[in-house]
Amino acid sequence: QGHIVCNWKVRWFVLLQDKLLYYKIEGGKKEPSPKGRILLDGCTITCPCLEYENRPLLIKLKTKTNTDYFLECCSREERDSWALDITGAIHAGHPVQVQELHRMKNSFKLLENISLHHIVERMCDSSTGIKLTRNLQQGNRYKETFTGSALVDWLISNSFAVSRFEAITLASMLMEENFIKPVGARSTEATRFSDLSEQFLDDSTALYMFAESSKKNISSKEELQFNISELSGTIVKQGFLVKQGHKRKNWKVRRFVLRADPAFLHYYDPTKVENRPVGGFSLRGCLVSALEDNGVPAGVKGNVQGNLFKIITKNDIHYYIQASSKAERAQWIEAIKPLT
């Protein structure tokens, strides 16, 4: 955002150790000399910045001379990546803080022995839980609600996540598993029209409340039985991915575990306290491939865009899975291929 005329312009940014340079773009190329610079010594960073309701992808930098810079990114992933790198440059003289920032860039992992049920119980605690308030939105009054940004702050302050990106991922899981639900126009519209990875809003105007989750009673006949041998392989890779269901074709967050000798891919429901898979299959004879990001491929339902890959078992069962980024998708495919 410009300082004199408060309009928004595309700039090419270059992050150095002590400053952030920005260049004008002419003819698709950046000019040789920078248009300006932001000195990072003594800078404070706010991300996400909620000063503009219709611009959720902002980063705010305040210099030690109290000059405000508003920078808008193209995606939440890009925003968080830039914020981490800029914060690392601000704290370049503190190696311990830099190491912590690099650790925050690792893929999201739910803390061991912590289930979504436990997080919700903590959220509901009358003294240490999330604060519930009444809110008025477009003439409608909502009781016992909390905002998206308040939930992100609470998850970080209670050590369930170490970054806003991780907290958003965790909040999305809580919403996907029907522990919380959106209320009001802002948050409800996001679930209808946003990409799957952006349906939960880290926003002070997006309202949420606890949902009445019904416990599913599964009979012993419906429970999946797994051979002990297939769970005894060496764990090659694990992490959270989004998987399309076979019957309802809805999308659910699952913790995937890839094992070798024997080669199996199992997935777990993070809402369950017991540590047993809800599905899995042998990788022998499987085909794995990335799906094109332009459009929704045949066989895929719902408003899902990008970072998809497909696994076809030797019994011709098709699994559609979504990663959080192209890089993560490539890592999973590279890990699975040698085991097929």
PDB file of N, CA and C in Angstrom, residues 158-255:
ATOM      1  N   ASN A 158      -2.285 -21.846  24.387  1.00  0.00           N
ATOM      2  CA  ASN A 158      -2.377 -23.090  25.152  1.00  0.00           C
ATOM      3  C   ASN A 158      -1.464 -24.188  24.591  1.00  0.00           C
ATOM      4  N   SER A 159      -0.537 -23.794  23.717  1.00  0.00           N
ATOM      5  CA  SER A 159       0.520 -24.676  23.205  1.00  0.00           C
ATOM      6  C   SER A 159       0.000 -25.847  22.370  1.00  0.00           C
ATOM      7  N   PHE A 160      -1.188 -25.708  21.782  1.00  0.00           N
ATOM      8  CA  PHE A 160      -1.658 -26.723  20.842  1.00  0.00           C
ATOM      9  C   PHE A 160      -1.092 -26.475  19.445  1.00  0.00           C
ATOM     10  N   ALA A 161      -0.586 -25.274  19.197  1.00  0.00           N
ATOM     11  CA  ALA A 161       0.034 -24.928  17.919  1.00  0.00           C
ATOM     12  C   ALA A 161       1.119 -23.897  18.201  1.00  0.00           C
ATOM     13  N   VAL A 162       2.119 -23.854  17.308  1.00  0.00           N
ATOM     14  CA  VAL A 162       3.218 -22.914  17.511  1.00  0.00           C
ATOM     15  C   VAL A 162       3.200 -21.771  16.501  1.00  0.00           C
ATOM     16  N   SER A 163       2.278 -21.795  15.570  1.00  0.00           N
ATOM     17  CA  SER A 163       2.161 -20.712  14.592  1.00  0.00           C
ATOM     18  C   SER A 163       0.694 -20.561  14.219  1.00  0.00           C
ATOM     19  N   ARG A 164       0.364 -19.437  13.616  1.00  0.00           N
ATOM     20  CA  ARG A 164      -1.010 -19.206  13.211  1.00  0.00           C
ATOM     21  C   ARG A 164      -1.413 -20.175  12.106  1.00  0.00           C
ATOM     22  N   PHE A 165      -0.466 -20.533  11.242  1.00  0.00           N
ATOM     23  CA  PHE A 165      -0.766 -21.499  10.188  1.00  0.00           C
ATOM     24  C   PHE A 165      -1.175 -22.839  10.793  1.00  0.00           C
ATOM     25  N   GLU A 166      -0.425 -23.308  11.791  1.00  0.00           N
ATOM     26  CA  GLU A 166      -0.762 -24.574  12.446  1.00  0.00           C
ATOM     27  C   GLU A 166      -2.107 -24.471  13.149  1.00  0.00           C
ATOM     28  N   ALA A 167      -2.356 -23.331  13.808  1.00  0.00           N
ATOM     29  CA  ALA A 167      -3.612 -23.152  14.535  1.00  0.00           C
ATOM     30  C   ALA A 167      -4.801 -23.152  13.582  1.00  0.00           C
ATOM     31  N   ILE A 168      -4.642 -22.541  12.395  1.00  0.00           N
ATOM     32  CA  ILE A 168      -5.717 -22.542  11.400  1.00  0.00           C
ATOM     33  C   ILE A 168      -5.993 -23.962  10.932  1.00  0.00           C
ATOM     34  N   THR A 169      -4.914 -24.741  10.716  1.00  0.00           N
ATOM     35  CA  THR A 169      -5.070 -26.136  10.314  1.00  0.00           C
ATOM     36  C   THR A 169      -5.831 -26.917  11.373  1.00  0.00           C
ATOM     37  N   LEU A 170      -5.474 -26.706  12.633  1.00  0.00           N
ATOM     38  CA  LEU A 170      -6.127 -27.410  13.732  1.00  0.00           C
ATOM     39  C   LEU A 170      -7.584 -26.977  13.869  1.00  0.00           C
ATOM     40  N   ALA A 171      -7.852 -25.685  13.736  1.00  0.00           N
ATOM     41  CA  ALA A 171      -9.234 -25.188  13.802  1.00  0.00           C
ATOM     42  C   ALA A 171     -10.065 -25.752  12.655  1.00  0.00           C
ATOM     43  N   SER A 172      -9.455 -25.901  11.479  1.00  0.00           N
ATOM     44  CA  SER A 172     -10.163 -26.486  10.338  1.00  0.00           C
ATOM     45  C   SER A 172     -10.549 -27.930  10.625  1.00  0.00           C
ATOM     46  N   MET A 173      -9.663 -28.652  11.326  1.00  0.00           N
ATOM     47  CA  MET A 173      -9.963 -30.027  11.712  1.00  0.00           C
ATOM     48  C   MET A 173     -11.135 -30.067  12.682  1.00  0.00           C
ATOM     49  N   LEU A 174     -11.170 -29.136  13.637  1.00  0.00           N
ATOM     50  CA  LEU A 174     -12.276 -29.081  14.598  1.00  0.00           C
ATOM     51  C   LEU A 174     -13.601 -28.806  13.887  1.00  0.00           C
ATOM     52  N   MET A 175     -13.556 -27.963  12.855  1.00  0.00           N
ATOM     53  CA  MET A 175     -14.774 -27.655  12.109  1.00  0.00           C
ATOM     54  C   MET A 175     -15.167 -28.821  11.209  1.00  0.00           C
ATOM     55  N   GLU A 176     -14.177 -29.446  10.564  1.00  0.00           N
ATOM     56  CA  GLU A 176     -14.446 -30.572   9.672  1.00  0.00           C
ATOM     57  C   GLU A 176     -15.067 -31.745  10.434  1.00  0.00           C
ATOM     58  N   GLU A 177     -14.631 -31.939  11.676  1.00  0.00           N
ATOM     59  CA  GLU A 177     -15.145 -33.047  12.480  1.00  0.00           C
ATOM     60  C   GLU A 177     -16.363 -32.646  13.311  1.00  0.00           C
ATOM     61  N   ASN A 178     -16.942 -31.487  13.022  1.00  0.00           N
ATOM     62  CA  ASN A 178     -18.207 -31.032  13.620  1.00  0.00           C
ATOM     63  C   ASN A 178     -18.101 -30.798  15.128  1.00  0.00           C
ATOM     64  N   PHE A 179     -16.943 -30.333  15.605  1.00  0.00           N
ATOM     65  CA  PHE A 179     -16.825 -29.895  16.991  1.00  0.00           C
ATOM     66  C   PHE A 179     -17.200 -28.425  17.110  1.00  0.00           C
ATOM     67  N   ILE A 180     -16.904 -27.651  16.070  1.00  0.00           N
ATOM     68  CA  ILE A 180     -17.307 -26.246  16.028  1.00  0.00           C
ATOM     69  C   ILE A 180     -17.994 -26.012  14.682  1.00  0.00           C
ATOM     70  N   LYS A 181     -18.813 -24.960  14.622  1.00  0.00           N
ATOM     71  CA  LYS A 181     -19.512 -24.665  13.370  1.00  0.00           C
ATOM     72  C   LYS A 181     -19.544 -23.157  13.148  1.00  0.00           C
ATOM     73  N   PRO A 182     -19.572 -22.734  11.877  1.00  0.00           N
ATOM     74  CA  PRO A 182     -19.635 -21.301  11.574  1.00  0.00           C
ATOM     75  C   PRO A 182     -21.039 -20.763  11.779  1.00  0.00           C
ATOM     76  N   VAL A 183     -21.125 -19.519  12.248  1.00  0.00           N
ATOM     77  CA  VAL A 183     -22.411 -18.825  12.366  1.00  0.00           C
ATOM     78  C   VAL A 183     -22.218 -17.407  11.839  1.00  0.00           C
ATOM     79  N   GLY A 184     -23.254 -16.860  11.216  1.00  0.00           N
ATOM     80  CA  GLY A 184     -23.139 -15.531  10.640  1.00  0.00           C
ATOM     81  C   GLY A 184     -22.636 -15.594   9.205  1.00  0.00           C
ATOM     82  N   ALA A 185     -22.825 -14.508   8.493  1.00  0.00           N
ATOM     83  CA  ALA A 185     -22.551 -14.473   7.058  1.00  0.00           C
ATOM     84  C   ALA A 185     -21.071 -14.673   6.732  1.00  0.00           C
ATOM     85  N   ARG A 186     -20.176 -14.031   7.500  1.00  0.00           N
ATOM     86  CA  ARG A 186     -18.748 -14.040   7.154  1.00  0.00           C
ATOM     87  C   ARG A 186     -18.174 -15.449   7.141  1.00  0.00           C
ATOM     88  N   SER A 187     -18.359 -16.190   8.220  1.00  0.00           N
ATOM     89  CA  SER A 187     -17.771 -17.528   8.319  1.00  0.00           C
ATOM     90  C   SER A 187     -18.537 -18.559   7.505  1.00  0.00           C
ATOM     91  N   THR A 188     -19.864 -18.397   7.410  1.00  0.00           N
ATOM     92  CA  THR A 188     -20.674 -19.356   6.648  1.00  0.00           C
ATOM     93  C   THR A 188     -20.360 -19.288   5.166  1.00  0.00           C
ATOM     94  N   GLU A 189     -20.179 -18.083   4.636  1.00  0.00           N
ATOM     95  CA  GLU A 189     -19.862 -17.934   3.217  1.00  0.00           C
ATOM     96  C   GLU A 189     -18.520 -18.570   2.879  1.00  0.00           C
ATOM     97  N   ALA A 190     -17.575 -18.519   3.817  1.00  0.00           N
ATOM     98  CA  ALA A 190     -16.251 -19.111   3.571  1.00  0.00           C
ATOM     99  C   ALA A 190     -16.350 -20.612   3.362  1.00  0.00           C
ATOM    100  N   THR A 191     -17.258 -21.271   4.083  1.00  0.00           N
ATOM    101  CA  THR A 191     -17.405 -22.719   3.932  1.00  0.00           C
ATOM    102  C   THR A 191     -18.062 -23.077   2.603  1.00  0.00           C
ATOM    103  N   ARG A 192     -18.801 -22.147   2.044  1.00  0.00           N
ATOM    104  CA  ARG A 192     -19.512 -22.421   0.789  1.00  0.00           C
ATOM    105  C   ARG A 192     -18.677 -22.109  -0.440  1.00  0.00           C
ATOM    106  N   PHE A 193     -17.910 -21.036  -0.370  1.00  0.00           N
ATOM    107  CA  PHE A 193     -17.276 -20.535  -1.581  1.00  0.00           C
ATOM    108  C   PHE A 193     -15.752 -20.556  -1.550  1.00  0.00           C
ATOM    109  N   SER A 194     -15.129 -20.896  -0.408  1.00  0.00           N
ATOM    110  CA  SER A 194     -13.671 -20.880  -0.321  1.00  0.00           C
ATOM    111  C   SER A 194     -13.089 -22.242  -0.642  1.00  0.00           C
ATOM    112  N   ASP A 195     -11.788 -22.247  -0.956  1.00  0.00           N
ATOM    113  CA  ASP A 195     -11.048 -23.489  -1.100  1.00  0.00           C
ATOM    114  C   ASP A 195     -11.067 -24.226   0.228  1.00  0.00           C
ATOM    115  N   LEU A 196     -10.919 -25.554   0.176  1.00  0.00           N
ATOM    116  CA  LEU A 196     -10.999 -26.376   1.389  1.00  0.00           C
ATOM    117  C   LEU A 196     -10.033 -25.914   2.456  1.00  0.00           C
ATOM    118  N   SER A 197      -8.811 -25.501   2.041  1.00  0.00           N
ATOM    119  CA  SER A 197      -7.790 -25.105   3.011  1.00  0.00           C
ATOM    120  C   SER A 197      -8.043 -23.723   3.595  1.00  0.00           C
ATOM    121  N   GLU A 198      -9.037 -22.973   3.088  1.00  0.00           N
ATOM    122  CA  GLU A 198      -9.295 -21.624   3.570  1.00  0.00           C
ATOM    123  C   GLU A 198     -10.714 -21.472   4.124  1.00  0.00           C
ATOM    124  N   GLN A 199     -11.358 -22.563   4.496  1.00  0.00           N
ATOM    125  CA  GLN A 199     -12.733 -22.477   4.964  1.00  0.00           C
ATOM    126  C   GLN A 199     -12.829 -21.952   6.391  1.00  0.00           C
ATOM    127  N   PHE A 200     -11.795 -22.156   7.203  1.00  0.00           N
ATOM    128  CA  PHE A 200     -11.773 -21.528   8.526  1.00  0.00           C
ATOM    129  C   PHE A 200     -11.039 -20.201   8.413  1.00  0.00           C
ATOM    130  N   LEU A 201     -11.631 -19.143   8.959  1.00  0.00           N
ATOM    131  CA  LEU A 201     -11.079 -17.799   8.815  1.00  0.00           C
ATOM    132  C   LEU A 201     -10.417 -17.330  10.099  1.00  0.00           C
ATOM    133  N   ASP A 202      -9.149 -16.974  10.010  1.00  0.00           N
ATOM    134  CA  ASP A 202      -8.428 -16.333  11.111  1.00  0.00           C
ATOM    135  C   ASP A 202      -8.767 -14.852  11.042  1.00  0.00           C
ATOM    136  N   ASP A 203      -9.955 -14.519  11.549  1.00  0.00           N
ATOM    137  CA  ASP A 203     -10.527 -13.198  11.308  1.00  0.00           C
ATOM    138  C   ASP A 203     -11.365 -12.797  12.516  1.00  0.00           C
ATOM    139  N   SER A 204     -11.262 -11.539  12.905  1.00  0.00           N
ATOM    140  CA  SER A 204     -12.004 -11.058  14.080  1.00  0.00           C
ATOM    141  C   SER A 204     -13.470 -10.801  13.778  1.00  0.00           C
ATOM    142  N   THR A 205     -13.879 -10.910  12.509  1.00  0.00           N
ATOM    143  CA  THR A 205     -15.292 -10.714  12.154  1.00  0.00           C
ATOM    144  C   THR A 205     -15.986 -12.033  11.822  1.00  0.00           C
ATOM    145  N   ALA A 206     -15.242 -13.134  11.806  1.00  0.00           N
ATOM    146  CA  ALA A 206     -15.827 -14.448  11.505  1.00  0.00           C
ATOM    147  C   ALA A 206     -16.220 -15.124  12.809  1.00  0.00           C
ATOM    148  N   LEU A 207     -17.497 -15.503  12.932  1.00  0.00           N
ATOM    149  CA  LEU A 207     -18.019 -16.060  14.183  1.00  0.00           C
ATOM    150  C   LEU A 207     -18.160 -17.578  14.104  1.00  0.00           C
ATOM    151  N   TYR A 208     -17.882 -18.236  15.246  1.00  0.00           N
ATOM    152  CA  TYR A 208     -18.019 -19.686  15.371  1.00  0.00           C
ATOM    153  C   TYR A 208     -18.608 -19.998  16.739  1.00  0.00           C
ATOM    154  N   MET A 209     -19.158 -21.199  16.849  1.00  0.00           N
ATOM    155  CA  MET A 209     -19.691 -21.658  18.130  1.00  0.00           C
ATOM    156  C   MET A 209     -19.517 -23.170  18.216  1.00  0.00           C
ATOM    157  N   PHE A 210     -19.689 -23.721  19.413  1.00  0.00           N
ATOM    158  CA  PHE A 210     -19.581 -25.164  19.590  1.00  0.00           C
ATOM    159  C   PHE A 210     -20.766 -25.845  18.918  1.00  0.00           C
ATOM    160  N   ALA A 211     -20.489 -26.980  18.268  1.00  0.00           N
ATOM    161  CA  ALA A 211     -21.548 -27.760  17.631  1.00  0.00           C
ATOM    162  C   ALA A 211     -21.922 -28.921  18.535  1.00  0.00           C
ATOM    163  N   GLU A 212     -23.149 -29.389  18.395  1.00  0.00           N
ATOM    164  CA  GLU A 212     -23.602 -30.552  19.144  1.00  0.00           C
ATOM    165  C   GLU A 212     -23.180 -31.803  18.382  1.00  0.00           C
ATOM    166  N   SER A 213     -22.019 -32.333  18.725  1.00  0.00           N
ATOM    167  CA  SER A 213     -21.490 -33.506  18.021  1.00  0.00           C
ATOM    168  C   SER A 213     -22.124 -34.770  18.580  1.00  0.00           C
ATOM    169  N   SER A 214     -22.736 -35.537  17.708  1.00  0.00           N
ATOM    170  CA  SER A 214     -23.326 -36.804  18.137  1.00  0.00           C
ATOM    171  C   SER A 214     -22.281 -37.898  18.043  1.00  0.00           C
ATOM    172  N   LYS A 215     -22.199 -38.702  19.070  1.00  0.00           N
ATOM    173  CA  LYS A 215     -21.233 -39.797  19.072  1.00  0.00           C
ATOM    174  C   LYS A 215     -21.756 -40.941  18.210  1.00  0.00           C
ATOM    175  N   LYS A 216     -20.908 -41.396  17.335  1.00  0.00           N
ATOM    176  CA  LYS A 216     -21.289 -42.483  16.439  1.00  0.00           C
ATOM    177  C   LYS A 216     -20.986 -43.821  17.100  1.00  0.00           C
ATOM    178  N   ASN A 217     -22.035 -44.615  17.284  1.00  0.00           N
ATOM    179  CA  ASN A 217     -21.844 -45.941  17.855  1.00  0.00           C
ATOM    180  C   ASN A 217     -21.605 -46.949  16.737  1.00  0.00           C
ATOM    181  N   ILE A 218     -20.416 -47.466  16.692  1.00  0.00           N
ATOM    182  CA  ILE A 218     -20.046 -48.419  15.657  1.00  0.00           C
ATOM    183  C   ILE A 218     -20.076 -49.827  16.248  1.00  0.00           C
ATOM    184  N   SER A 219     -20.836 -50.682  15.630  1.00  0.00           N
ATOM    185  CA  SER A 219     -20.916 -52.053  16.116  1.00  0.00           C
ATOM    186  C   SER A 219     -19.627 -52.783  15.807  1.00  0.00           C
ATOM    187  N   SER A 220     -19.422 -53.900  16.492  1.00  0.00           N
ATOM    188  CA  SER A 220     -18.190 -54.662  16.302  1.00  0.00           C
ATOM    189  C   SER A 220     -18.080 -55.179  14.869  1.00  0.00           C
ATOM    190  N   LYS A 221     -19.215 -55.385  14.197  1.00  0.00           N
ATOM    191  CA  LYS A 221     -19.183 -55.871  12.820  1.00  0.00           C
ATOM    192  C   LYS A 221     -18.667 -54.799  11.874  1.00  0.00           C
ATOM    193  N   GLU A 222     -18.917 -53.525  12.242  1.00  0.00           N
ATOM    194  CA  GLU A 222     -18.505 -52.442  11.371  1.00  0.00           C
ATOM    195  C   GLU A 222     -17.055 -52.026  11.604  1.00  0.00           C
ATOM    196  N   GLU A 223     -16.498 -52.401  12.736  1.00  0.00           N
ATOM    197  CA  GLU A 223     -15.127 -52.016  13.038  1.00  0.00           C
ATOM    198  C   GLU A 223     -14.168 -52.737  12.110  1.00  0.00           C
ATOM    199  N   LEU A 224     -13.179 -51.990  11.617  1.00  0.00           N
ATOM    200  CA  LEU A 224     -12.186 -52.570  10.726  1.00  0.00           C
ATOM    201  C   LEU A 224     -11.163 -53.348  11.529  1.00  0.00           C
ATOM    202  N   GLN A 225     -10.859 -54.528  11.055  1.00  0.00           N
ATOM    203  CA  GLN A 225      -9.872 -55.368  11.713  1.00  0.00           C
ATOM    204  C   GLN A 225      -8.570 -55.302  10.927  1.00  0.00           C
ATOM    205  N   PHE A 226      -7.475 -55.091  11.615  1.00  0.00           N
ATOM    206  CA  PHE A 226      -6.176 -54.995  10.970  1.00  0.00           C
ATOM    207  C   PHE A 226      -5.248 -56.076  11.501  1.00  0.00           C
ATOM    208  N   ASN A 227      -4.546 -56.696  10.574  1.00  0.00           N
ATOM    209  CA  ASN A 227      -3.564 -57.705  10.926  1.00  0.00           C
ATOM    210  C   ASN A 227      -2.395 -57.026  11.626  1.00  0.00           C
ATOM    211  N   ILE A 228      -1.911 -57.629  12.705  1.00  0.00           N
ATOM    212  CA  ILE A 228      -0.808 -57.044  13.461  1.00  0.00           C
ATOM    213  C   ILE A 228       0.418 -56.868  12.581  1.00  0.00           C
ATOM    214  N   SER A 229       0.634 -57.793  11.645  1.00  0.00           N
ATOM    215  CA  SER A 229       1.830 -57.742  10.805  1.00  0.00           C
ATOM    216  C   SER A 229       1.872 -56.497   9.939  1.00  0.00           C
ATOM    217  N   GLU A 230       0.708 -56.037   9.434  1.00  0.00           N
ATOM    218  CA  GLU A 230       0.730 -54.875   8.551  1.00  0.00           C
ATOM    219  C   GLU A 230       0.995 -53.577   9.303  1.00  0.00           C
ATOM    220  N   LEU A 231       0.842 -53.604  10.623  1.00  0.00           N
ATOM    221  CA  LEU A 231       1.133 -52.423  11.440  1.00  0.00           C
ATOM    222  C   LEU A 231       2.527 -52.480  12.057  1.00  0.00           C
ATOM    223  N   SER A 232       3.283 -53.504  11.709  1.00  0.00           N
ATOM    224  CA  SER A 232       4.602 -53.695  12.325  1.00  0.00           C
ATOM    225  C   SER A 232       5.734 -53.149  11.472  1.00  0.00           C
ATOM    226  N   GLY A 233       5.415 -52.626  10.279  1.00  0.00           N
ATOM    227  CA  GLY A 233       6.461 -52.120   9.391  1.00  0.00           C
ATOM    228  C   GLY A 233       7.113 -50.855   9.910  1.00  0.00           C
ATOM    229  N   THR A 234       8.252 -50.534   9.343  1.00  0.00           N
ATOM    230  CA  THR A 234       8.975 -49.316   9.704  1.00  0.00           C
ATOM    231  C   THR A 234       8.242 -48.091   9.163  1.00  0.00           C
ATOM    232  N   ILE A 235       8.001 -47.105  10.013  1.00  0.00           N
ATOM    233  CA  ILE A 235       7.321 -45.877   9.584  1.00  0.00           C
ATOM    234  C   ILE A 235       8.274 -45.045   8.732  1.00  0.00           C
ATOM    235  N   VAL A 236       7.859 -44.800   7.486  1.00  0.00           N
ATOM    236  CA  VAL A 236       8.666 -44.034   6.536  1.00  0.00           C
ATOM    237  C   VAL A 236       8.279 -42.556   6.561  1.00  0.00           C
ATOM    238  N   LYS A 237       6.986 -42.293   6.671  1.00  0.00           N
ATOM    239  CA  LYS A 237       6.491 -40.912   6.639  1.00  0.00           C
ATOM    240  C   LYS A 237       5.129 -40.871   7.292  1.00  0.00           C
ATOM    241  N   GLN A 238       4.827 -39.762   7.947  1.00  0.00           N
ATOM    242  CA  GLN A 238       3.492 -39.577   8.501  1.00  0.00           C
ATOM    243  C   GLN A 238       3.155 -38.092   8.534  1.00  0.00           C
ATOM    244  N   GLY A 239       1.874 -37.791   8.513  1.00  0.00           N
ATOM    245  CA  GLY A 239       1.434 -36.405   8.538  1.00  0.00           C
ATOM    246  C   GLY A 239      -0.048 -36.310   8.216  1.00  0.00           C
ATOM    247  N   PHE A 240      -0.587 -35.092   8.277  1.00  0.00           N
ATOM    248  CA  PHE A 240      -2.011 -34.863   8.058  1.00  0.00           C
ATOM    249  C   PHE A 240      -2.288 -34.520   6.601  1.00  0.00           C
ATOM    250  N   LEU A 241      -3.259 -35.215   6.034  1.00  0.00           N
ATOM    251  CA  LEU A 241      -3.732 -34.972   4.675  1.00  0.00           C
ATOM    252  C   LEU A 241      -5.257 -34.967   4.709  1.00  0.00           C
ATOM    253  N   VAL A 242      -5.864 -34.519   3.622  1.00  0.00           N
ATOM    254  CA  VAL A 242      -7.326 -34.509   3.521  1.00  0.00           C
ATOM    255  C   VAL A 242      -7.738 -35.573   2.513  1.00  0.00           C
ATOM    256  N   LYS A 243      -8.666 -36.438   2.918  1.00  0.00           N
ATOM    257  CA  LYS A 243      -9.055 -37.586   2.092  1.00  0.00           C
ATOM    258  C   LYS A 243     -10.541 -37.531   1.758  1.00  0.00           C
ATOM    259  N   GLN A 244     -10.879 -37.889   0.513  1.00  0.00           N
ATOM    260  CA  GLN A 244     -12.289 -37.976   0.121  1.00  0.00           C
ATOM    261  C   GLN A 244     -12.855 -39.336   0.517  1.00  0.00           C
ATOM    262  N   GLY A 245     -14.039 -39.305   1.137  1.00  0.00           N
ATOM    263  CA  GLY A 245     -14.689 -40.548   1.533  1.00  0.00           C
ATOM    264  C   GLY A 245     -15.188 -41.339   0.340  1.00  0.00           C
ATOM    265  N   HIS A 246     -15.371 -42.634   0.535  1.00  0.00           N
ATOM    266  CA  HIS A 246     -15.806 -43.501  -0.573  1.00  0.00           C
ATOM    267  C   HIS A 246     -17.323 -43.463  -0.773  1.00  0.00           C
ATOM    268  N   LYS A 247     -18.087 -43.298   0.317  1.00  0.00           N
ATOM    269  CA  LYS A 247     -19.543 -43.355   0.209  1.00  0.00           C
ATOM    270  C   LYS A 247     -20.147 -41.958   0.068  1.00  0.00           C
ATOM    271  N   ARG A 248     -19.905 -41.090   1.050  1.00  0.00           N
ATOM    272  CA  ARG A 248     -20.521 -39.763   1.048  1.00  0.00           C
ATOM    273  C   ARG A 248     -19.758 -38.759   0.190  1.00  0.00           C
ATOM    274  N   LYS A 249     -18.535 -39.084  -0.211  1.00  0.00           N
ATOM    275  CA  LYS A 249     -17.700 -38.209  -1.041  1.00  0.00           C
ATOM    276  C   LYS A 249     -17.398 -36.884  -0.357  1.00  0.00           C
ATOM    277  N   ASN A 250     -17.465 -36.857   0.980  1.00  0.00           N
ATOM    278  CA  ASN A 250     -17.063 -35.654   1.693  1.00  0.00           C
ATOM    279  C   ASN A 250     -15.575 -35.743   2.025  1.00  0.00           C
ATOM    280  N   TRP A 251     -15.002 -34.631   2.468  1.00  0.00           N
ATOM    281  CA  TRP A 251     -13.563 -34.571   2.714  1.00  0.00           C
ATOM    282  C   TRP A 251     -13.289 -34.482   4.206  1.00  0.00           C
ATOM    283  N   LYS A 252     -12.361 -35.292   4.682  1.00  0.00           N
ATOM    284  CA  LYS A 252     -12.036 -35.343   6.106  1.00  0.00           C
ATOM    285  C   LYS A 252     -10.522 -35.292   6.297  1.00  0.00           C
ATOM    286  N   VAL A 253     -10.106 -34.613   7.351  1.00  0.00           N
ATOM    287  CA  VAL A 253      -8.691 -34.600   7.724  1.00  0.00           C
ATOM    288  C   VAL A 253      -8.337 -35.931   8.371  1.00  0.00           C
ATOM    289  N   ARG A 254      -7.276 -36.541   7.887  1.00  0.00           N
ATOM    290  CA  ARG A 254      -6.821 -37.822   8.441  1.00  0.00           C
ATOM    291  C   ARG A 254      -5.307 -37.782   8.648  1.00  0.00           C
ATOM    292  N   ARG A 255      -4.857 -38.486   9.664  1.00  0.00           N
ATOM    293  CA  ARG A 255      -3.414 -38.636   9.879  1.00  0.00           C
ATOM    294  C   ARG A 255      -2.965 -39.894   9.149  1.00  0.00           C
TER     295      ARG A 255
END
